Amino acid sequence: MPGWRNSCESWGWLAILLHWVTAVILIGLYFLGLYMVDLSYYDSWYHRAPFWHRSLGLAVGLLIVFRLVWRVVDGRPKVLDRHQPWEQSIAKFVHALLYLFSLVICISGYLISTADGTAVSFFDLFDIPSVIEGVDNLEDRAGEVHAWLADALMVLVALHALAALKHHYIDRDNTLRKMLGVP
Amino acid sequence: MKNVLRNTVFLTLLLSFNVNAADYVIDTEGVHASIKFKIQHLGYSWLYGRFNRFSGTFSYDEKAPEASKISVTIDTASVDSNHGERDKHLRSDDFLDVKVFPEARFVSTRVEVTPDGRARVYGNLSLKNVTKELVLEVEKVGMGPDPWGGFRVGFEGSTSFRLKDFNIMKELGPLSQEVELILSIEGIRQ
């Protein structure tokens, strides 16, 4: 049973929680995004779905920044020696892209909503103001980045999950179990 | 001699006629022109938007207004309803599909002057992949020299059409089927 902080052998509860919460939110946001853009104008979710999409998107952006900070502060478990160098470099690369794409998706989403100078609401608790304004067709350019990277992120998520399953079922090591908090 | 004189008079008349039927460029540079649209929201209010980039020319003869001609080209991506998320949606394939159809164009075919001094400008609007005849109800606002050595004339006109007639299929509700297009233009004589 791991403690709340990371150790050499395993992830702590906080890192595990952050991983799965961001995973659920990011995947949920992807499908919420696909769903909301096809709602009819008279659907009762026409305004509610984008509201939750924006709020959750901002929240997950903050969570990811916190994760990155925590990753530096808390250190990470040792990489298993039996993992091949090519496995380690691919893993590193995919992890970096997962973080990068997630953050760029959050920022571009924020830019879609604030391109016209209006603030964006965070769960109706407070407003996050616009910082970039007056760039021609910014909402469209940000929208393209947002949509393309969201698709790309889901491909990376699938790769990431397949790699975890490969370690679990084929290599029979504890890579996946470490992230589930089980010995 | 008599013939020469008659020809000269005729030529002078012809020339003066040509001077009267002057060509004008719509003053988009000084932005004394705008293209707006309005559509009902839910049937409860009017929503206004505009196209920020367009260009056009017209010819106009005060003495023979029915000979006037106008053509206007609109940059569809410049649609602006003062709401970034909505503008993004308007530019998408739910509405204007500006990537595929970056331009809309109105070219007049004939002009009818009504007894009250207004004009009905018939022409073809090309929007998305549809070209359809519309009638602009036009009123002249004013005409004369400007303070900087030029000469200007201005008009305002409007027309209505069903969104679905131009392949804009997004369903906005039963009272939002039609959009009104309003052109306010000032031309500078060339």
GROMACS .gro file of C-alpha atoms in nm:
model
  373
    1MET     CA    1   0.000   0.000   0.000
    2PRO     CA    2   0.178   0.321  -0.114
    3GLY     CA    3   0.179   0.640   0.093
    4TRP     CA    4   0.051   0.967  -0.047
    5ARG     CA    5   0.395   1.063  -0.179
    6ASN     CA    6   0.591   0.887  -0.449
    7SER     CA    7   0.867   0.645  -0.352
    8CYS     CA    8   1.144   0.472  -0.546
    9GLU     CA    9   0.926   0.166  -0.601
   10SER     CA   10   0.578   0.306  -0.646
   11TRP     CA   11   0.360   0.607  -0.716
   12GLY     CA   12   0.201   0.779  -0.416
   13TRP     CA   13  -0.172   0.818  -0.383
   14LEU     CA   14  -0.169   1.182  -0.485
   15ALA     CA   15   0.011   1.112  -0.812
   16ILE     CA   16  -0.219   0.814  -0.878
   17LEU     CA   17  -0.528   1.023  -0.808
   18LEU     CA   18  -0.405   1.308  -1.029
   19HIS     CA   19  -0.329   1.064  -1.311
   20TRP     CA   20  -0.671   0.902  -1.314
   21VAL     CA   21  -0.869   1.220  -1.254
   22THR     CA   22  -0.697   1.397  -1.545
   23ALA     CA   23  -0.742   1.084  -1.757
   24VAL     CA   24  -1.116   1.067  -1.689
   25ILE     CA   25  -1.167   1.441  -1.741
   26LEU     CA   26  -0.960   1.458  -2.062
   27ILE     CA   27  -1.134   1.161  -2.221
   28GLY     CA   28  -1.472   1.287  -2.099
   29LEU     CA   29  -1.403   1.633  -2.241
   30TYR     CA   30  -1.318   1.484  -2.578
   31PHE     CA   31  -1.653   1.311  -2.609
   32LEU     CA   32  -1.840   1.601  -2.449
   33GLY     CA   33  -1.681   1.825  -2.712
   34LEU     CA   34  -1.787   1.599  -2.998
   35TYR     CA   35  -2.136   1.576  -2.851
   36MET     CA   36  -2.192   1.946  -2.785
   37VAL     CA   37  -2.099   2.078  -3.129
   38ASP     CA   38  -2.375   1.868  -3.284
   39LEU     CA   39  -2.652   1.968  -3.044
   40SER     CA   40  -2.953   2.131  -3.202
   41TYR     CA   41  -3.015   2.495  -3.118
   42TYR     CA   42  -3.326   2.409  -2.918
   43ASP     CA   43  -3.156   2.139  -2.709
   44SER     CA   44  -3.159   2.218  -2.335
   45TRP     CA   45  -2.790   2.127  -2.328
   46TYR     CA   46  -2.700   2.375  -2.605
   47HIS     CA   47  -2.555   2.619  -2.350
   48ARG     CA   48  -2.504   2.384  -2.056
   49ALA     CA   49  -2.270   2.140  -2.235
   50PRO     CA   50  -2.023   2.412  -2.348
   51PHE     CA   51  -2.038   2.562  -1.998
   52TRP     CA   52  -1.922   2.233  -1.843
   53HIS     CA   53  -1.674   2.176  -2.124
   54ARG     CA   54  -1.513   2.517  -2.065
   55SER     CA   55  -1.512   2.489  -1.684
   56LEU     CA   56  -1.378   2.133  -1.677
   57GLY     CA   57  -1.122   2.220  -1.943
   58LEU     CA   58  -0.986   2.505  -1.736
   59ALA     CA   59  -0.989   2.284  -1.426
   60VAL     CA   60  -0.796   2.005  -1.595
   61GLY     CA   61  -0.543   2.259  -1.725
   62LEU     CA   62  -0.477   2.370  -1.370
   63LEU     CA   63  -0.458   2.007  -1.254
   64ILE     CA   64  -0.199   1.929  -1.522
   65VAL     CA   65   0.014   2.226  -1.422
   66PHE     CA   66  -0.008   2.104  -1.062
   67ARG     CA   67   0.086   1.751  -1.176
   68LEU     CA   68   0.394   1.882  -1.352
   69VAL     CA   69   0.498   2.075  -1.043
   70TRP     CA   70   0.434   1.771  -0.823
   71ARG     CA   71   0.632   1.554  -1.061
   72VAL     CA   72   0.933   1.779  -1.014
   73VAL     CA   73   0.886   1.830  -0.639
   74ASP     CA   74   0.806   1.471  -0.546
   75GLY     CA   75   1.032   1.282  -0.784
   76ARG     CA   76   0.925   0.967  -0.964
   77PRO     CA   77   0.961   0.593  -0.907
   78LYS     CA   78   1.262   0.429  -1.070
   79VAL     CA   79   1.218   0.299  -1.420
   80LEU     CA   80   1.228  -0.081  -1.427
   81ASP     CA   81   1.571  -0.210  -1.535
   82ARG     CA   82   1.415  -0.471  -1.756
   83HIS     CA   83   1.252  -0.203  -1.975
   84GLN     CA   84   1.448  -0.171  -2.297
   85PRO     CA   85   1.615   0.163  -2.376
   86TRP     CA   86   1.388   0.206  -2.679
   87GLU     CA   87   1.085   0.143  -2.458
   88GLN     CA   88   1.207   0.403  -2.213
   89SER     CA   89   1.269   0.668  -2.478
   90ILE     CA   90   0.933   0.608  -2.646
   91ALA     CA   91   0.759   0.623  -2.310
   92LYS     CA   92   0.937   0.946  -2.226
   93PHE     CA   93   0.845   1.094  -2.561
   94VAL     CA   94   0.476   0.994  -2.536
   95HIS     CA   95   0.452   1.121  -2.178
   96ALA     CA   96   0.597   1.455  -2.287
   97LEU     CA   97   0.351   1.478  -2.576
   98LEU     CA   98   0.058   1.386  -2.348
   99TYR     CA   99   0.144   1.677  -2.121
  100LEU     CA  100   0.219   1.914  -2.407
  101PHE     CA  101  -0.093   1.836  -2.611
  102SER     CA  102  -0.319   1.852  -2.305
  103LEU     CA  103  -0.188   2.193  -2.211
  104VAL     CA  104  -0.204   2.332  -2.566
  105ILE     CA  105  -0.560   2.199  -2.598
  106CYS     CA  106  -0.655   2.379  -2.276
  107ILE     CA  107  -0.492   2.702  -2.386
  108SER     CA  108  -0.644   2.692  -2.735
  109GLY     CA  109  -0.986   2.618  -2.586
  110TYR     CA  110  -0.948   2.918  -2.357
  111LEU     CA  111  -0.851   3.128  -2.662
  112ILE     CA  112  -1.165   3.022  -2.855
  113SER     CA  113  -1.381   3.152  -2.573
  114THR     CA  114  -1.185   3.469  -2.502
  115ALA     CA  115  -1.078   3.572  -2.855
  116ASP     CA  116  -1.347   3.839  -2.866
  117GLY     CA  117  -1.228   3.991  -2.538
  118THR     CA  118  -1.491   3.835  -2.314
  119ALA     CA  119  -1.405   3.648  -1.996
  120VAL     CA  120  -1.470   3.278  -1.952
  121SER     CA  121  -1.659   3.148  -1.651
  122PHE     CA  122  -1.501   2.891  -1.419
  123PHE     CA  123  -1.800   2.684  -1.296
  124ASP     CA  124  -1.989   3.012  -1.242
  125LEU     CA  125  -1.762   3.071  -0.942
  126PHE     CA  126  -1.551   3.341  -1.102
  127ASP     CA  127  -1.450   3.468  -1.445
  128ILE     CA  128  -1.110   3.426  -1.606
  129PRO     CA  129  -1.047   3.735  -1.818
  130SER     CA  130  -0.931   3.748  -2.178
  131VAL     CA  131  -0.561   3.823  -2.230
  132ILE     CA  132  -0.529   3.820  -2.609
  133GLU     CA  133  -0.775   4.023  -2.808
  134GLY     CA  134  -0.801   4.177  -3.151
  135VAL     CA  135  -0.616   3.902  -3.339
  136ASP     CA  136  -0.797   3.842  -3.665
  137ASN     CA  137  -0.997   3.517  -3.664
  138LEU     CA  138  -0.819   3.400  -3.349
  139GLU     CA  139  -1.120   3.188  -3.246
  140ASP     CA  140  -1.098   2.994  -3.574
  141ARG     CA  141  -0.724   2.933  -3.560
  142ALA     CA  142  -0.744   2.832  -3.194
  143GLY     CA  143  -1.040   2.612  -3.282
  144GLU     CA  144  -0.843   2.424  -3.545
  145VAL     CA  145  -0.552   2.361  -3.309
  146HIS     CA  146  -0.800   2.255  -3.041
  147ALA     CA  147  -0.981   2.003  -3.262
  148TRP     CA  148  -0.671   1.852  -3.426
  149LEU     CA  149  -0.474   1.814  -3.106
  150ALA     CA  150  -0.775   1.665  -2.928
  151ASP     CA  151  -0.787   1.390  -3.191
  152ALA     CA  152  -0.410   1.346  -3.165
  153LEU     CA  153  -0.430   1.331  -2.786
  154MET     CA  154  -0.683   1.049  -2.801
  155VAL     CA  155  -0.448   0.854  -3.029
  156LEU     CA  156  -0.168   0.909  -2.777
  157VAL     CA  157  -0.398   0.804  -2.492
  158ALA     CA  158  -0.473   0.482  -2.679
  159LEU     CA  159  -0.102   0.419  -2.736
  160HIS     CA  160  -0.030   0.493  -2.370
  161ALA     CA  161  -0.302   0.251  -2.258
  162LEU     CA  162  -0.190  -0.019  -2.500
  163ALA     CA  163   0.166   0.015  -2.373
  164ALA     CA  164   0.043  -0.023  -2.014
  165LEU     CA  165  -0.153  -0.335  -2.110
  166LYS     CA  166   0.152  -0.471  -2.293
  167HIS     CA  167   0.358  -0.435  -1.977
  168HIS     CA  168   0.086  -0.600  -1.772
  169TYR     CA  169  -0.009  -0.893  -1.992
  170ILE     CA  170   0.296  -0.956  -2.210
  171ASP     CA  171   0.592  -0.841  -2.002
  172ARG     CA  172   0.406  -0.931  -1.681
  173ASP     CA  173   0.572  -0.648  -1.489
  174ASN     CA  174   0.418  -0.409  -1.236
  175THR     CA  175   0.407  -0.093  -1.452
  176LEU     CA  176   0.027  -0.080  -1.460
  177ARG     CA  177  -0.015  -0.203  -1.103
  178LYS     CA  178   0.208   0.082  -0.982
  179MET     CA  179  -0.038   0.331  -1.129
  180LEU     CA  180  -0.330   0.144  -0.975
  181GLY     CA  181  -0.171   0.151  -0.632
  182VAL     CA  182  -0.172  -0.227  -0.595
  183PRO     CA  183   0.142  -0.432  -0.518
  184MET     CA  184  -2.072   7.253  -9.228
  185LYS     CA  185  -2.422   7.202  -9.099
  186ASN     CA  186  -2.345   6.831  -9.065
  187VAL     CA  187  -2.026   6.895  -8.876
  188LEU     CA  188  -2.208   7.123  -8.637
  189ARG     CA  189  -2.481   6.865  -8.582
  190ASN     CA  190  -2.224   6.595  -8.523
  191THR     CA  191  -2.039   6.813  -8.274
  192VAL     CA  192  -2.358   6.879  -8.079
  193PHE     CA  193  -2.438   6.509  -8.088
  194LEU     CA  194  -2.090   6.416  -7.973
  195THR     CA  195  -2.101   6.670  -7.694
  196LEU     CA  196  -2.432   6.528  -7.576
  197LEU     CA  197  -2.293   6.179  -7.595
  198LEU     CA  198  -1.984   6.277  -7.399
  199SER     CA  199  -2.183   6.456  -7.133
  200PHE     CA  200  -2.405   6.151  -7.106
  201ASN     CA  201  -2.097   5.940  -7.047
  202VAL     CA  202  -1.970   6.180  -6.783
  203ASN     CA  203  -2.303   6.157  -6.604
  204ALA     CA  204  -2.300   5.780  -6.599
  205ALA     CA  205  -2.001   5.780  -6.373
  206ASP     CA  206  -1.824   5.489  -6.214
  207TYR     CA  207  -1.796   5.479  -5.839
  208VAL     CA  208  -1.586   5.275  -5.602
  209ILE     CA  209  -1.748   5.188  -5.272
  210ASP     CA  210  -1.559   5.367  -4.996
  211THR     CA  211  -1.453   5.067  -4.792
  212GLU     CA  212  -1.114   5.226  -4.737
  213GLY     CA  213  -1.262   5.513  -4.538
  214VAL     CA  214  -1.531   5.273  -4.413
  215HIS     CA  215  -1.828   5.477  -4.526
  216ALA     CA  216  -1.998   5.156  -4.617
  217SER     CA  217  -2.121   4.853  -4.431
  218ILE     CA  218  -2.294   4.524  -4.494
  219LYS     CA  219  -2.510   4.415  -4.204
  220PHE     CA  220  -2.753   4.135  -4.151
  221LYS     CA  221  -3.032   4.082  -3.905
  222ILE     CA  222  -3.218   3.772  -3.803
  223GLN     CA  223  -3.474   3.696  -3.537
  224HIS     CA  224  -3.350   3.520  -3.225
  225LEU     CA  225  -3.616   3.272  -3.115
  226GLY     CA  226  -3.871   3.522  -3.243
  227TYR     CA  227  -3.803   3.741  -2.940
  228SER     CA  228  -3.546   3.988  -3.064
  229TRP     CA  229  -3.330   4.099  -3.358
  230LEU     CA  230  -2.973   3.986  -3.380
  231TYR     CA  231  -2.745   4.206  -3.593
  232GLY     CA  232  -2.414   4.113  -3.745
  233ARG     CA  233  -2.198   4.243  -4.024
  234PHE     CA  234  -1.930   4.158  -4.276
  235ASN     CA  235  -1.617   4.360  -4.207
  236ARG     CA  236  -1.443   4.305  -4.540
  237PHE     CA  237  -1.599   4.359  -4.880
  238SER     CA  238  -1.539   4.564  -5.190
  239GLY     CA  239  -1.745   4.682  -5.479
  240THR     CA  240  -1.807   4.927  -5.759
  241PHE     CA  241  -2.114   5.073  -5.919
  242SER     CA  242  -2.208   5.304  -6.200
  243TYR     CA  243  -2.477   5.558  -6.150
  244ASP     CA  244  -2.635   5.826  -6.363
  245GLU     CA  245  -2.870   6.060  -6.186
  246LYS     CA  246  -3.060   6.119  -6.511
  247ALA     CA  247  -3.090   5.752  -6.600
  248PRO     CA  248  -3.085   5.559  -6.271
  249GLU     CA  249  -3.232   5.250  -6.439
  250ALA     CA  250  -2.900   5.211  -6.623
  251SER     CA  251  -2.711   5.175  -6.294
  252LYS     CA  252  -2.503   4.870  -6.221
  253ILE     CA  253  -2.346   4.740  -5.904
  254SER     CA  254  -2.130   4.451  -5.800
  255VAL     CA  255  -2.012   4.372  -5.449
  256THR     CA  256  -1.779   4.098  -5.328
  257ILE     CA  257  -1.791   3.993  -4.964
  258ASP     CA  258  -1.518   3.814  -4.769
  259THR     CA  259  -1.737   3.563  -4.586
  260ALA     CA  260  -1.473   3.495  -4.319
  261SER     CA  261  -1.511   3.855  -4.202
  262VAL     CA  262  -1.851   3.782  -4.049
  263ASP     CA  263  -1.873   3.953  -3.713
  264SER     CA  264  -2.158   3.928  -3.466
  265ASN     CA  265  -1.951   4.059  -3.174
  266HIS     CA  266  -1.927   3.711  -3.021
  267GLY     CA  267  -1.617   3.505  -3.103
  268GLU     CA  268  -1.764   3.162  -3.038
  269ARG     CA  269  -2.071   3.241  -3.246
  270ASP     CA  270  -1.857   3.389  -3.526
  271LYS     CA  271  -1.653   3.069  -3.531
  272HIS     CA  272  -1.976   2.876  -3.562
  273LEU     CA  273  -2.105   3.108  -3.838
  274ARG     CA  274  -1.784   3.045  -4.034
  275SER     CA  275  -1.814   2.668  -3.995
  276ASP     CA  276  -1.992   2.437  -4.235
  277ASP     CA  277  -2.309   2.469  -4.026
  278PHE     CA  278  -2.348   2.815  -4.180
  279LEU     CA  279  -2.118   2.996  -4.425
  280ASP     CA  280  -1.849   2.729  -4.466
  281VAL     CA  281  -1.595   3.001  -4.538
  282LYS     CA  282  -1.308   2.763  -4.609
  283VAL     CA  283  -1.488   2.619  -4.908
  284PHE     CA  284  -1.675   2.939  -5.001
  285PRO     CA  285  -1.452   3.231  -4.906
  286GLU     CA  286  -1.644   3.481  -5.120
  287ALA     CA  287  -2.001   3.585  -5.169
  288ARG     CA  288  -2.096   3.813  -5.455
  289PHE     CA  289  -2.388   4.027  -5.562
  290VAL     CA  290  -2.402   4.139  -5.926
  291SER     CA  291  -2.694   4.347  -6.044
  292THR     CA  292  -2.877   4.258  -6.361
  293ARG     CA  293  -3.130   4.540  -6.396
  294VAL     CA  294  -3.269   4.836  -6.207
  295GLU     CA  295  -3.629   4.943  -6.183
  296VAL     CA  296  -3.715   5.291  -6.060
  297THR     CA  297  -4.034   5.305  -5.858
  298PRO     CA  298  -4.271   5.607  -5.871
  299ASP     CA  299  -4.170   5.717  -5.521
  300GLY     CA  300  -3.810   5.762  -5.636
  301ARG     CA  301  -3.673   5.446  -5.487
  302ALA     CA  302  -3.521   5.169  -5.691
  303ARG     CA  303  -3.550   4.796  -5.711
  304VAL     CA  304  -3.210   4.653  -5.796
  305TYR     CA  305  -3.238   4.302  -5.934
  306GLY     CA  306  -2.931   4.087  -5.924
  307ASN     CA  307  -2.775   3.753  -5.849
  308LEU     CA  308  -2.644   3.670  -5.507
  309SER     CA  309  -2.383   3.396  -5.507
  310LEU     CA  310  -2.350   3.258  -5.158
  311LYS     CA  311  -2.198   2.919  -5.086
  312ASN     CA  312  -2.270   2.703  -5.390
  313VAL     CA  313  -2.598   2.877  -5.478
  314THR     CA  314  -2.663   3.166  -5.714
  315LYS     CA  315  -3.010   3.311  -5.690
  316GLU     CA  316  -3.186   3.625  -5.801
  317LEU     CA  317  -3.274   3.874  -5.530
  318VAL     CA  318  -3.421   4.221  -5.530
  319LEU     CA  319  -3.261   4.498  -5.327
  320GLU     CA  320  -3.497   4.777  -5.226
  321VAL     CA  321  -3.273   5.080  -5.255
  322GLU     CA  322  -3.303   5.437  -5.143
  323LYS     CA  323  -3.066   5.715  -5.236
  324VAL     CA  324  -2.940   5.897  -4.929
  325GLY     CA  325  -2.747   6.190  -5.076
  326MET     CA  326  -2.510   6.305  -5.344
  327GLY     CA  327  -2.263   6.585  -5.403
  328PRO     CA  328  -1.906   6.706  -5.377
  329ASP     CA  329  -1.708   6.616  -5.069
  330PRO     CA  330  -1.481   6.868  -4.888
  331TRP     CA  331  -1.163   6.706  -5.026
  332GLY     CA  332  -1.216   6.754  -5.397
  333GLY     CA  333  -1.406   6.436  -5.466
  334PHE     CA  334  -1.765   6.355  -5.548
  335ARG     CA  335  -1.979   6.106  -5.363
  336VAL     CA  336  -2.318   5.942  -5.369
  337GLY     CA  337  -2.466   5.712  -5.107
  338PHE     CA  338  -2.741   5.453  -5.097
  339GLU     CA  339  -2.899   5.216  -4.855
  340GLY     CA  340  -3.067   4.898  -4.963
  341SER     CA  341  -3.197   4.578  -4.816
  342THR     CA  342  -3.315   4.238  -4.921
  343SER     CA  343  -3.435   3.924  -4.746
  344PHE     CA  344  -3.385   3.560  -4.820
  345ARG     CA  345  -3.436   3.222  -4.661
  346LEU     CA  346  -3.117   3.072  -4.520
  347LYS     CA  347  -3.208   2.734  -4.664
  348ASP     CA  348  -3.227   2.883  -5.014
  349PHE     CA  349  -2.852   2.928  -4.992
  350ASN     CA  350  -2.778   2.590  -4.837
  351ILE     CA  351  -2.746   2.721  -4.483
  352MET     CA  352  -2.919   2.428  -4.323
  353LYS     CA  353  -2.858   2.476  -3.950
  354GLU     CA  354  -3.199   2.483  -3.783
  355LEU     CA  355  -3.244   2.803  -3.582
  356GLY     CA  356  -3.615   2.776  -3.519
  357PRO     CA  357  -3.935   2.855  -3.706
  358LEU     CA  358  -3.904   3.233  -3.670
  359SER     CA  359  -3.540   3.246  -3.776
  360GLN     CA  360  -3.573   3.111  -4.128
  361GLU     CA  361  -3.514   3.442  -4.302
  362VAL     CA  362  -3.225   3.683  -4.283
  363GLU     CA  363  -3.231   4.045  -4.393
  364LEU     CA  364  -2.921   4.185  -4.557
  365ILE     CA  365  -2.866   4.561  -4.535
  366LEU     CA  366  -2.618   4.743  -4.754
  367SER     CA  367  -2.518   5.099  -4.670
  368ILE     CA  368  -2.276   5.225  -4.928
  369GLU     CA  369  -2.106   5.546  -5.024
  370GLY     CA  370  -1.933   5.560  -5.361
  371ILE     CA  371  -1.648   5.786  -5.461
  372ARG     CA  372  -1.663   5.894  -5.825
  373GLN     CA  373  -1.361   5.783  -6.022
   0.00000   0.00000   0.00000
